[in-house]
Amino acid sequence: MPEFFINGHPVKAEKDQTVLQAALANGFFIPNFCWHPALSVAGNCRICVVEVVGDGGGWLDIACNMPVSEGMQVLTESEKVRARRKATMQFITLNHPVDCGICDKSGECTLQDYHFQYNGAPSTSTDPKVRSTKFHPLSERIVLDNERCILCSRCVRFTREISKTNALGIKQRGDTSLVRTTEDGALDADPYSDNVIDICPVGALLGRSFLHKARVWYLESTASVCPGCERGCTVKIWHRKPEWHLKSLDARQNTSIARVTPLENPAVNGPWICNKGRDLARIFERPRAEAAMLRGSFVALADAIDAAKRLVAHAKRPVALVSSWGSNEELAAFKRFLGARFSVFVKQDCVPEPGECVQDDLLIRPDKNPNGAAARALFGDASAVFDDATDLLLIWGEGFDFARIPARARTIFLNAYLQPENGYADVFLPISIQTERSGHYTNFEGTVSAFKACFPKKSSVADAEALFAALAPAVAHA
Ligand code: SF4
Ligand code: SF4
Ligand code: FES
């Protein structure tokens, strides 16, 4: 474990750490554009320059590619360093359009931050800026603004080293250099492509789904878990801050997902998520079921719960199919309050969609449900058994074919979304979705991750956990 000195302070580095890694790990800031902790070192932006004190006045070198050596002395904010960083910033912004006012990255752009910190001066160049391609479609999901690109190559290295599609490269030389895709559509086929939007240090790579949708300072994020597969990647769900809620414009935006980004988690997904995780709005913002029903007729939620209680109380051979999208807390509540009353089987709510990547070596798992592991740990993994003697079927969640319901069986159906089956159930109970409640999922490796509520649920909709407790007296009287 070599010891060296940053700005005169002794610092212990891990074996093989670079000066940049050791500095960041010990609370010393060194700016960086092209370096990324999960990618190889490219060393092309030169902003991470530091001064190494030595004979003859020392020298300047980039910290991201400099291994720590015993006793070395490094200065991160000397006059020489600041002057070099200023020159580097002037070079990087030489042809940059500085169109921050219309750029989605504004507010979270390192180019803005470093310009403010290290340069802060207008361009000294009297030559016109080199114009380049704006809003170039890289894929169906991503557009590229080449004028904003600083050619750090993070996006290129991501597709080479992480997603391994080799979908991106840099072509041509000098001020005509351009990031471009391969012509075989590899970026469209890359299920992890949108990670390049996050790691682009400037506003060059833009997601079409978020393009000009919101300024980031109007948004806040809530920690959540992607339910798209049994990996259970941790994510940030971004939505409008309460103080920026819209009143007269489109108020639906107040309870809409603006975007989803990874919540870095070394135990589950590292710094990445797949594109399905970015598209959680497609899952959660489907038309919702918001009213309880008795055989297709709307009733108050309390009346539907009473009817469900009666069915549970009088059934002789009740079977329950529990949801593998239920949280740990909801599954435990089901077991506690209703588990002894029913023959319980775990239901797969979702299966891979046509064209969806089923499995790979990075994150994506074949089971497209977030909590199957926890459900099977509580209720076993036997296939569902029900027959003509089954007189009550409680179906919790999506994915069950109603044509399989035995002729004599009455049905209680718990579902969050508007679907034709809702009206066929004897009792239909609308339930909340993940973004309206807090809880935990246990992924296929046994790692438990928490999600929190982003939006309030409607009063006509039940929380499954409370619902199972409300049905408990039916067990007592059964
Ligand atoms: S598009 Fe972004 S990540 Fe890619 S090289 Fe340009 S600045 Fe870097
Ligand atoms: S790998 Fe699975 S859990 Fe992770 S973001 Fe993709 S779908 Fe969601
Ligand atoms: S971060 Fe070191 S050269 Fe770019």
Coordinates of C-alpha atoms and ligand atoms in Angstrom, one line a residue:
M1 CA 0.0 0.0 0.0
P2 CA 2.1 3.0 -1.2
E3 CA 2.0 6.2 0.7
F4 CA 2.3 9.5 -1.3
F5 CA 1.3 13.1 -0.8
I6 CA -1.5 15.2 -2.3
N7 CA -1.2 18.9 -1.7
G8 CA 1.2 18.1 1.2
H9 CA -1.2 15.6 2.9
P10 CA -0.1 12.0 3.3
V11 CA -2.4 9.6 1.4
K12 CA -2.4 5.8 1.3
A13 CA -3.2 4.3 -2.1
E14 CA -4.4 0.8 -2.9
K15 CA -2.0 -1.3 -4.9
D16 CA -2.1 -0.4 -8.6
Q17 CA -4.3 2.7 -8.1
T18 CA -3.7 5.7 -10.3
V19 CA -3.2 9.2 -8.8
L20 CA -6.8 10.1 -9.9
Q21 CA -8.3 7.0 -8.2
A22 CA -6.4 7.5 -5.0
A23 CA -7.2 11.2 -4.9
L24 CA -11.0 10.7 -5.4
A25 CA -11.0 7.8 -2.9
N26 CA -9.4 10.1 -0.3
G27 CA -11.6 13.2 -0.8
F28 CA -9.3 15.2 -3.2
F29 CA -11.1 16.4 -6.3
I30 CA -9.5 16.1 -9.7
P31 CA -11.7 17.0 -12.7
N32 CA -12.1 14.3 -15.4
F33 CA -14.0 14.0 -18.7
C34 CA -12.8 10.9 -20.4
W35 CA -12.0 8.8 -17.4
H36 CA -14.8 6.6 -16.0
P37 CA -14.4 4.1 -13.2
A38 CA -15.9 1.2 -15.1
L39 CA -14.0 1.9 -18.4
S40 CA -10.4 1.6 -19.6
V41 CA -8.2 4.7 -19.5
A42 CA -8.2 6.7 -22.7
G43 CA -6.2 9.8 -21.5
N44 CA -7.5 12.0 -24.2
C45 CA -9.2 15.0 -22.6
R46 CA -6.2 16.2 -20.4
I47 CA -8.4 18.0 -17.9
C48 CA -7.2 15.8 -15.0
V49 CA -3.7 17.3 -15.2
V50 CA -1.8 17.5 -11.9
E51 CA 1.7 18.8 -11.0
V52 CA 4.2 16.2 -9.8
V53 CA 6.8 17.9 -7.6
G54 CA 10.4 16.9 -8.5
D55 CA 13.8 17.9 -9.4
G56 CA 14.0 20.8 -11.8
G57 CA 10.6 22.3 -10.8
G58 CA 8.4 19.3 -11.4
W59 CA 6.2 18.5 -14.3
L60 CA 2.5 18.3 -15.4
D61 CA 0.9 15.0 -16.2
I62 CA -2.6 13.5 -16.4
A63 CA -3.7 11.9 -13.1
C64 CA -5.9 9.2 -14.7
N65 CA -3.0 7.4 -16.3
M66 CA -0.3 8.0 -13.6
P67 CA 0.3 5.1 -11.2
V68 CA 1.0 6.1 -7.6
S69 CA 4.5 5.6 -6.5
E70 CA 5.9 5.6 -3.0
G71 CA 6.6 9.1 -1.6
M72 CA 5.6 11.0 -4.8
Q73 CA 4.2 14.5 -4.2
V74 CA 1.3 15.7 -6.2
L75 CA -0.3 19.1 -6.4
T76 CA -3.9 19.2 -7.7
E77 CA -4.6 23.0 -7.6
S78 CA -1.2 24.7 -8.1
E79 CA -1.0 27.8 -10.3
K80 CA 0.6 25.7 -13.1
V81 CA -2.2 23.2 -12.9
R82 CA -5.0 25.8 -13.0
A83 CA -3.3 27.6 -15.9
R84 CA -3.1 24.3 -17.8
R85 CA -6.7 23.4 -17.1
K86 CA -7.8 26.8 -18.2
A87 CA -6.0 26.3 -21.5
T88 CA -7.4 22.8 -21.8
M89 CA -10.9 24.2 -21.3
Q90 CA -10.4 26.9 -23.9
F91 CA -9.3 24.2 -26.3
I92 CA -12.2 21.9 -25.6
T93 CA -14.7 24.7 -25.9
L94 CA -13.0 26.2 -29.0
N95 CA -15.7 24.8 -31.3
H96 CA -18.3 24.1 -28.7
P97 CA -21.6 25.9 -29.4
V98 CA -22.2 26.7 -25.7
D99 CA -25.9 26.3 -26.3
C100 CA -26.6 25.4 -22.7
G101 CA -29.9 27.2 -22.7
I102 CA -31.4 24.6 -24.9
C103 CA -29.4 21.6 -23.8
D104 CA -30.9 18.7 -21.8
K105 CA -27.6 18.3 -19.9
S106 CA -27.8 21.7 -18.4
G107 CA -27.6 21.5 -14.6
E108 CA -25.7 18.2 -14.7
C109 CA -23.0 18.9 -17.3
T110 CA -19.4 18.6 -16.2
L111 CA -18.3 21.0 -19.1
Q112 CA -20.5 23.7 -17.5
D113 CA -19.1 23.0 -14.1
Y114 CA -15.4 22.9 -15.1
H115 CA -15.8 26.0 -17.3
F116 CA -17.1 27.9 -14.3
Q117 CA -14.3 26.4 -12.0
Y118 CA -11.3 26.6 -14.3
N119 CA -11.9 29.0 -17.1
G120 CA -14.8 31.4 -16.8
A121 CA -13.5 33.6 -19.6
P122 CA -14.9 34.2 -23.1
S123 CA -13.2 32.4 -26.0
T124 CA -10.0 34.1 -27.1
S125 CA -10.4 32.8 -30.6
T126 CA -11.3 35.2 -33.4
D127 CA -12.0 32.3 -35.9
P128 CA -15.6 31.2 -36.6
K129 CA -16.5 28.0 -34.8
V130 CA -16.5 24.8 -36.8
R131 CA -20.1 23.8 -37.4
S132 CA -21.1 20.1 -37.3
T133 CA -24.1 17.8 -37.3
K134 CA -26.8 18.5 -34.8
F135 CA -29.5 16.1 -33.7
H136 CA -27.9 13.3 -35.7
P137 CA -30.1 10.2 -35.2
L138 CA -27.7 7.5 -33.8
S139 CA -30.5 5.1 -33.1
E140 CA -34.2 4.9 -32.5
R141 CA -33.5 5.9 -28.9
I142 CA -30.6 8.3 -29.1
V143 CA -29.7 11.5 -31.0
L144 CA -26.2 13.0 -31.1
D145 CA -25.2 16.7 -31.2
N146 CA -21.7 16.6 -32.7
E147 CA -21.0 20.2 -31.9
R148 CA -21.3 19.4 -28.2
C149 CA -19.2 16.2 -28.4
I150 CA -15.8 16.6 -26.8
L151 CA -14.5 13.3 -28.3
C152 CA -13.8 11.8 -24.9
S153 CA -14.6 8.3 -26.3
R154 CA -16.5 7.2 -23.2
C155 CA -19.5 6.1 -25.4
V156 CA -17.2 4.2 -27.8
R157 CA -15.4 2.4 -25.0
F158 CA -18.8 1.5 -23.4
T159 CA -20.0 -0.3 -26.5
R160 CA -16.6 -2.1 -26.8
E161 CA -16.0 -3.0 -23.2
I162 CA -19.3 -3.2 -21.4
S163 CA -22.2 -4.0 -23.9
K164 CA -19.7 -5.5 -26.3
T165 CA -21.7 -4.5 -29.4
N166 CA -18.9 -2.3 -30.8
A167 CA -21.7 -0.2 -32.1
L168 CA -19.9 3.2 -31.9
G169 CA -16.6 4.5 -33.2
I170 CA -15.0 7.8 -34.1
K171 CA -14.3 8.5 -37.8
Q172 CA -12.3 11.2 -39.5
R173 CA -9.6 13.4 -37.9
G174 CA -9.1 16.7 -36.2
D175 CA -12.1 19.1 -36.1
T176 CA -14.0 16.9 -38.6
S177 CA -14.0 13.9 -36.1
L178 CA -17.4 12.4 -35.6
V179 CA -18.8 9.7 -33.3
R180 CA -20.8 7.4 -35.6
T181 CA -22.5 4.1 -35.4
T182 CA -21.6 1.0 -37.3
E183 CA -23.9 0.5 -40.3
D184 CA -25.3 -2.8 -39.1
G185 CA -27.8 -1.3 -36.7
A186 CA -25.8 -2.5 -33.7
L187 CA -26.7 0.4 -31.5
D188 CA -30.4 -0.2 -32.1
A189 CA -29.9 -3.8 -31.1
D190 CA -27.8 -3.0 -28.0
P191 CA -30.1 -3.5 -25.0
Y192 CA -27.8 -1.3 -22.9
S193 CA -27.4 1.6 -25.4
D194 CA -28.9 4.3 -23.2
N195 CA -26.1 4.0 -20.7
V196 CA -24.0 6.1 -23.1
I197 CA -26.4 9.0 -22.4
D198 CA -25.6 8.9 -18.7
I199 CA -21.8 8.6 -19.2
C200 CA -21.5 11.3 -21.9
P201 CA -19.9 14.1 -19.8
V202 CA -21.6 16.8 -22.0
G203 CA -25.0 17.2 -23.7
A204 CA -23.9 15.4 -26.9
L205 CA -25.9 12.2 -26.5
L206 CA -29.5 12.7 -25.8
G207 CA -32.4 10.3 -25.1
R208 CA -35.3 10.8 -27.4
S209 CA -37.8 9.9 -24.6
F210 CA -36.4 12.8 -22.4
L211 CA -35.6 15.2 -25.1
H212 CA -36.7 18.7 -24.0
K213 CA -39.1 17.2 -21.6
A214 CA -38.0 18.9 -18.4
R215 CA -35.1 21.0 -17.0
V216 CA -33.3 18.7 -14.5
W217 CA -33.6 21.3 -11.7
Y218 CA -37.4 20.9 -11.8
L219 CA -37.0 17.2 -11.1
E220 CA -36.1 15.0 -8.1
S221 CA -35.4 11.3 -8.0
T222 CA -36.8 8.5 -5.8
A223 CA -34.8 5.3 -5.2
S224 CA -36.6 2.4 -6.7
V225 CA -36.0 -1.1 -8.2
C226 CA -36.6 -2.1 -11.8
P227 CA -39.2 -4.8 -11.9
G228 CA -38.3 -5.8 -15.5
C229 CA -36.5 -9.0 -14.5
E230 CA -35.3 -10.9 -11.5
R231 CA -32.0 -9.0 -11.5
G232 CA -33.8 -6.1 -9.7
C233 CA -31.5 -3.3 -10.7
T234 CA -31.7 -0.3 -8.5
V235 CA -32.8 2.8 -10.3
K236 CA -33.7 6.4 -9.8
I237 CA -37.1 7.4 -10.9
W238 CA -37.1 11.1 -11.8
H239 CA -40.3 13.2 -11.4
R240 CA -41.3 16.8 -10.8
K241 CA -40.4 18.4 -7.4
P242 CA -43.5 19.3 -5.4
E243 CA -42.5 23.0 -5.5
W244 CA -42.5 22.9 -9.3
H245 CA -45.8 21.1 -9.8
L246 CA -47.7 22.4 -12.8
K247 CA -51.1 23.9 -12.0
S248 CA -52.5 25.3 -15.3
L249 CA -50.5 23.4 -17.8
D250 CA -50.5 19.6 -18.2
A251 CA -50.9 18.5 -14.6
R252 CA -50.4 14.9 -15.5
Q253 CA -46.7 15.7 -15.6
N254 CA -46.8 16.0 -11.8
T255 CA -47.4 12.3 -11.4
S256 CA -45.5 11.1 -14.5
I257 CA -42.1 9.5 -14.7
A258 CA -39.8 12.0 -16.5
R259 CA -36.9 9.5 -16.9
V260 CA -35.2 6.6 -15.2
T261 CA -31.5 6.3 -14.6
P262 CA -29.3 3.8 -12.8
L263 CA -28.8 4.0 -9.0
E264 CA -25.3 2.6 -8.7
N265 CA -25.2 -0.6 -6.7
P266 CA -22.1 -2.8 -6.7
A267 CA -24.1 -5.7 -5.2
V268 CA -26.6 -5.8 -8.1
N269 CA -26.1 -3.8 -11.3
G270 CA -23.0 -1.7 -10.8
P271 CA -23.5 1.7 -12.6
W272 CA -25.6 0.3 -15.5
I273 CA -29.2 -0.7 -16.3
C274 CA -30.7 -2.0 -19.5
N275 CA -33.0 -0.1 -21.8
K276 CA -36.1 -1.9 -20.4
G277 CA -35.3 -0.3 -17.1
R278 CA -35.3 3.1 -18.7
D279 CA -38.7 2.5 -20.1
L280 CA -40.5 1.8 -16.8
A281 CA -43.1 4.5 -17.8
R282 CA -44.3 2.1 -20.4
I283 CA -45.1 -0.4 -17.7
F284 CA -46.3 1.9 -14.9
E285 CA -48.2 4.4 -17.1
R286 CA -50.6 2.1 -18.8
P287 CA -54.3 2.9 -18.2
R288 CA -55.1 2.1 -14.6
A289 CA -58.0 0.3 -13.1
E290 CA -59.3 2.7 -10.5
A291 CA -62.7 1.4 -9.4
A292 CA -63.8 -1.8 -7.7
M293 CA -66.3 -4.0 -9.5
L294 CA -68.8 -6.9 -8.8
R295 CA -69.2 -8.8 -12.0
G296 CA -68.4 -5.8 -14.1
S297 CA -70.6 -3.3 -12.1
F298 CA -68.8 -0.5 -10.3
V299 CA -69.1 -0.5 -6.5
A300 CA -67.3 1.2 -3.6
L301 CA -64.0 -0.4 -2.6
A302 CA -65.4 -1.2 0.9
D303 CA -68.4 -3.1 -0.7
A304 CA -66.0 -5.1 -2.9
I305 CA -63.8 -6.0 0.1
D306 CA -66.9 -7.1 2.0
A307 CA -67.9 -9.3 -1.0
A308 CA -64.4 -10.7 -1.2
K309 CA -64.5 -11.5 2.5
R310 CA -67.7 -13.5 2.1
L311 CA -66.3 -15.5 -0.8
V312 CA -63.2 -16.3 1.2
A313 CA -65.3 -17.3 4.3
H314 CA -67.6 -19.6 2.4
A315 CA -65.2 -21.3 0.0
K316 CA -64.4 -25.0 0.6
R317 CA -61.5 -25.5 -1.9
P318 CA -60.0 -22.1 -2.4
V319 CA -56.9 -21.6 -4.5
A320 CA -54.7 -18.5 -4.6
L321 CA -52.3 -17.5 -7.4
V322 CA -49.9 -14.9 -5.8
S323 CA -48.1 -12.3 -7.8
S324 CA -44.3 -12.5 -8.4
W325 CA -44.6 -8.6 -8.6
G326 CA -45.7 -8.4 -5.0
S327 CA -43.2 -6.9 -2.6
N328 CA -41.7 -8.9 0.3
E329 CA -44.0 -7.1 2.6
E330 CA -47.1 -7.9 0.5
L331 CA -46.2 -11.5 0.1
A332 CA -45.5 -11.8 3.9
A333 CA -48.9 -10.2 4.6
F334 CA -50.6 -12.7 2.3
K335 CA -49.0 -15.6 4.0
R336 CA -49.8 -14.2 7.4
F337 CA -53.4 -13.3 6.9
L338 CA -54.6 -15.7 4.1
G339 CA -51.9 -18.3 3.6
A340 CA -53.6 -21.0 5.8
R341 CA -56.9 -20.5 4.1
F342 CA -55.8 -21.1 0.5
S343 CA -53.8 -23.6 -1.5
V344 CA -51.2 -21.1 -2.7
F345 CA -49.2 -21.1 -5.9
V346 CA -46.8 -18.6 -7.3
K347 CA -47.8 -17.0 -10.6
Q348 CA -45.5 -15.6 -13.2
D349 CA -47.1 -12.2 -14.0
C350 CA -44.8 -11.5 -17.0
V351 CA -43.0 -13.6 -19.6
P352 CA -40.5 -12.3 -22.2
E353 CA -42.1 -10.2 -24.9
P354 CA -41.5 -10.9 -28.6
G355 CA -38.2 -9.5 -29.6
E356 CA -37.1 -8.8 -26.0
C357 CA -33.6 -9.9 -25.0
V358 CA -34.3 -12.9 -22.8
Q359 CA -30.9 -13.3 -21.1
D360 CA -27.3 -12.2 -21.4
D361 CA -24.0 -12.2 -19.5
L362 CA -24.3 -8.7 -18.2
L363 CA -27.5 -8.0 -16.3
I364 CA -30.6 -9.3 -18.1
R365 CA -32.3 -12.4 -16.6
P366 CA -34.8 -14.8 -18.1
D367 CA -37.4 -14.4 -15.3
K368 CA -39.2 -11.2 -16.2
N369 CA -40.6 -10.7 -12.6
P370 CA -38.9 -8.9 -9.8
N371 CA -39.8 -11.0 -6.8
G372 CA -40.3 -14.6 -7.9
A373 CA -37.4 -15.7 -5.6
A374 CA -39.1 -14.3 -2.5
A375 CA -42.5 -15.6 -3.5
R376 CA -41.2 -19.1 -4.1
A377 CA -39.3 -19.0 -0.8
L378 CA -42.6 -18.4 1.0
F379 CA -45.0 -20.5 -1.1
G380 CA -42.9 -23.1 -3.0
D381 CA -42.3 -23.5 -6.7
A382 CA -45.0 -26.1 -7.5
S383 CA -47.1 -25.6 -10.7
A384 CA -50.6 -24.3 -9.9
V385 CA -53.1 -27.1 -9.4
F386 CA -56.9 -26.4 -9.5
D387 CA -59.8 -28.4 -10.9
D388 CA -63.5 -28.7 -11.0
A389 CA -63.6 -29.0 -7.2
T390 CA -62.0 -25.6 -6.8
D391 CA -64.7 -23.2 -5.8
L392 CA -62.7 -20.0 -5.4
L393 CA -59.8 -18.7 -7.3
L394 CA -58.0 -15.6 -6.0
I395 CA -55.8 -14.2 -8.7
W396 CA -53.3 -11.5 -7.7
G397 CA -51.7 -9.6 -10.6
E398 CA -51.5 -10.0 -14.3
G399 CA -50.5 -13.0 -16.5
F400 CA -53.3 -15.5 -15.9
D401 CA -55.4 -16.8 -18.7
F402 CA -59.1 -16.5 -17.5
A403 CA -60.1 -19.3 -19.9
R404 CA -58.5 -21.6 -17.4
I405 CA -60.8 -20.7 -14.6
P406 CA -62.8 -23.9 -13.5
A407 CA -66.5 -23.7 -14.4
R408 CA -67.7 -23.7 -10.7
A409 CA -65.1 -21.4 -9.3
R410 CA -65.9 -17.9 -8.1
T411 CA -63.1 -15.4 -8.7
I412 CA -61.5 -12.5 -6.8
F413 CA -59.1 -10.6 -9.0
L414 CA -56.6 -8.0 -7.8
N415 CA -55.1 -6.0 -10.7
A416 CA -53.7 -2.5 -11.1
Y417 CA -54.4 -2.0 -14.9
L418 CA -57.4 -1.6 -17.1
Q419 CA -58.0 -5.0 -18.7
P420 CA -61.1 -6.8 -20.0
E421 CA -60.6 -9.6 -17.5
N422 CA -61.3 -7.2 -14.7
G423 CA -65.0 -7.2 -15.6
Y424 CA -65.3 -11.0 -15.6
A425 CA -64.3 -11.5 -12.0
D426 CA -66.9 -11.9 -9.3
V427 CA -65.0 -9.4 -7.2
F428 CA -62.5 -7.1 -8.8
L429 CA -60.2 -5.1 -6.5
P430 CA -58.0 -2.4 -8.0
I431 CA -54.5 -2.3 -6.4
S432 CA -51.7 0.2 -6.2
I433 CA -48.5 0.0 -8.3
Q434 CA -44.9 0.1 -7.2
T435 CA -44.5 3.9 -7.7
E436 CA -47.4 4.4 -5.2
R437 CA -46.0 2.5 -2.3
S438 CA -42.8 1.5 -0.5
G439 CA -41.4 -2.0 -0.1
H440 CA -38.6 -4.4 -1.0
Y441 CA -37.8 -7.0 -3.6
T442 CA -35.4 -9.9 -3.2
N443 CA -33.5 -10.6 -6.4
F444 CA -32.5 -14.0 -7.8
E445 CA -29.2 -13.9 -5.8
G446 CA -30.9 -13.1 -2.5
T447 CA -30.1 -9.4 -2.5
V448 CA -32.8 -7.2 -1.0
S449 CA -33.4 -3.8 -2.5
A450 CA -35.8 -1.1 -1.4
F451 CA -38.2 1.0 -3.4
K452 CA -40.1 4.1 -2.3
A453 CA -43.3 5.8 -3.3
C454 CA -43.0 8.5 -5.9
F455 CA -46.7 9.4 -6.3
P456 CA -49.8 9.2 -4.1
K457 CA -52.3 6.5 -4.8
K458 CA -56.0 7.2 -5.4
S459 CA -58.3 6.5 -2.5
S460 CA -60.4 4.1 -4.7
V461 CA -57.4 1.9 -5.1
A462 CA -56.3 -0.6 -2.4
D463 CA -52.8 -1.4 -1.2
A464 CA -52.5 -5.2 -1.4
E465 CA -50.7 -5.4 2.0
A466 CA -53.6 -3.6 3.8
L467 CA -56.1 -5.5 1.7
F468 CA -54.9 -8.9 2.9
A469 CA -55.1 -7.7 6.5
A470 CA -58.6 -6.5 5.8
L471 CA -59.6 -9.9 4.6
A472 CA -58.1 -11.6 7.7
P473 CA -61.4 -11.7 9.7
A474 CA -62.8 -13.9 6.9
V475 CA -60.1 -16.4 7.9
A476 CA -61.1 -16.2 11.6
H477 CA -64.7 -17.0 10.7
A478 CA -63.9 -19.6 8.1
Ligands
SF4_1 S1 -20.7 11.7 -27.6 FE1 -20.3 12.2 -25.4 S2 -19.4 10.3 -24.6 FE2 -19.3 10.1 -26.8 S3 -17.2 10.9 -27.3 FE3 -18.6 12.6 -27.5 S4 -18.6 13.6 -25.5 FE4 -17.7 11.6 -25.2
SF4_2 S1 -31.5 -6.0 -16.2 FE1 -33.6 -6.5 -15.6 S2 -33.8 -5.4 -13.6 FE2 -32.0 -4.6 -14.7 S3 -32.8 -2.8 -15.7 FE3 -32.9 -4.5 -17.2 S4 -34.9 -5.3 -16.9 FE4 -34.6 -4.0 -15.2
FES3 S1 -9.7 12.3 -17.4 FE1 -7.5 12.1 -17.6 S2 -7.1 12.6 -19.6 FE2 -9.3 12.7 -19.5

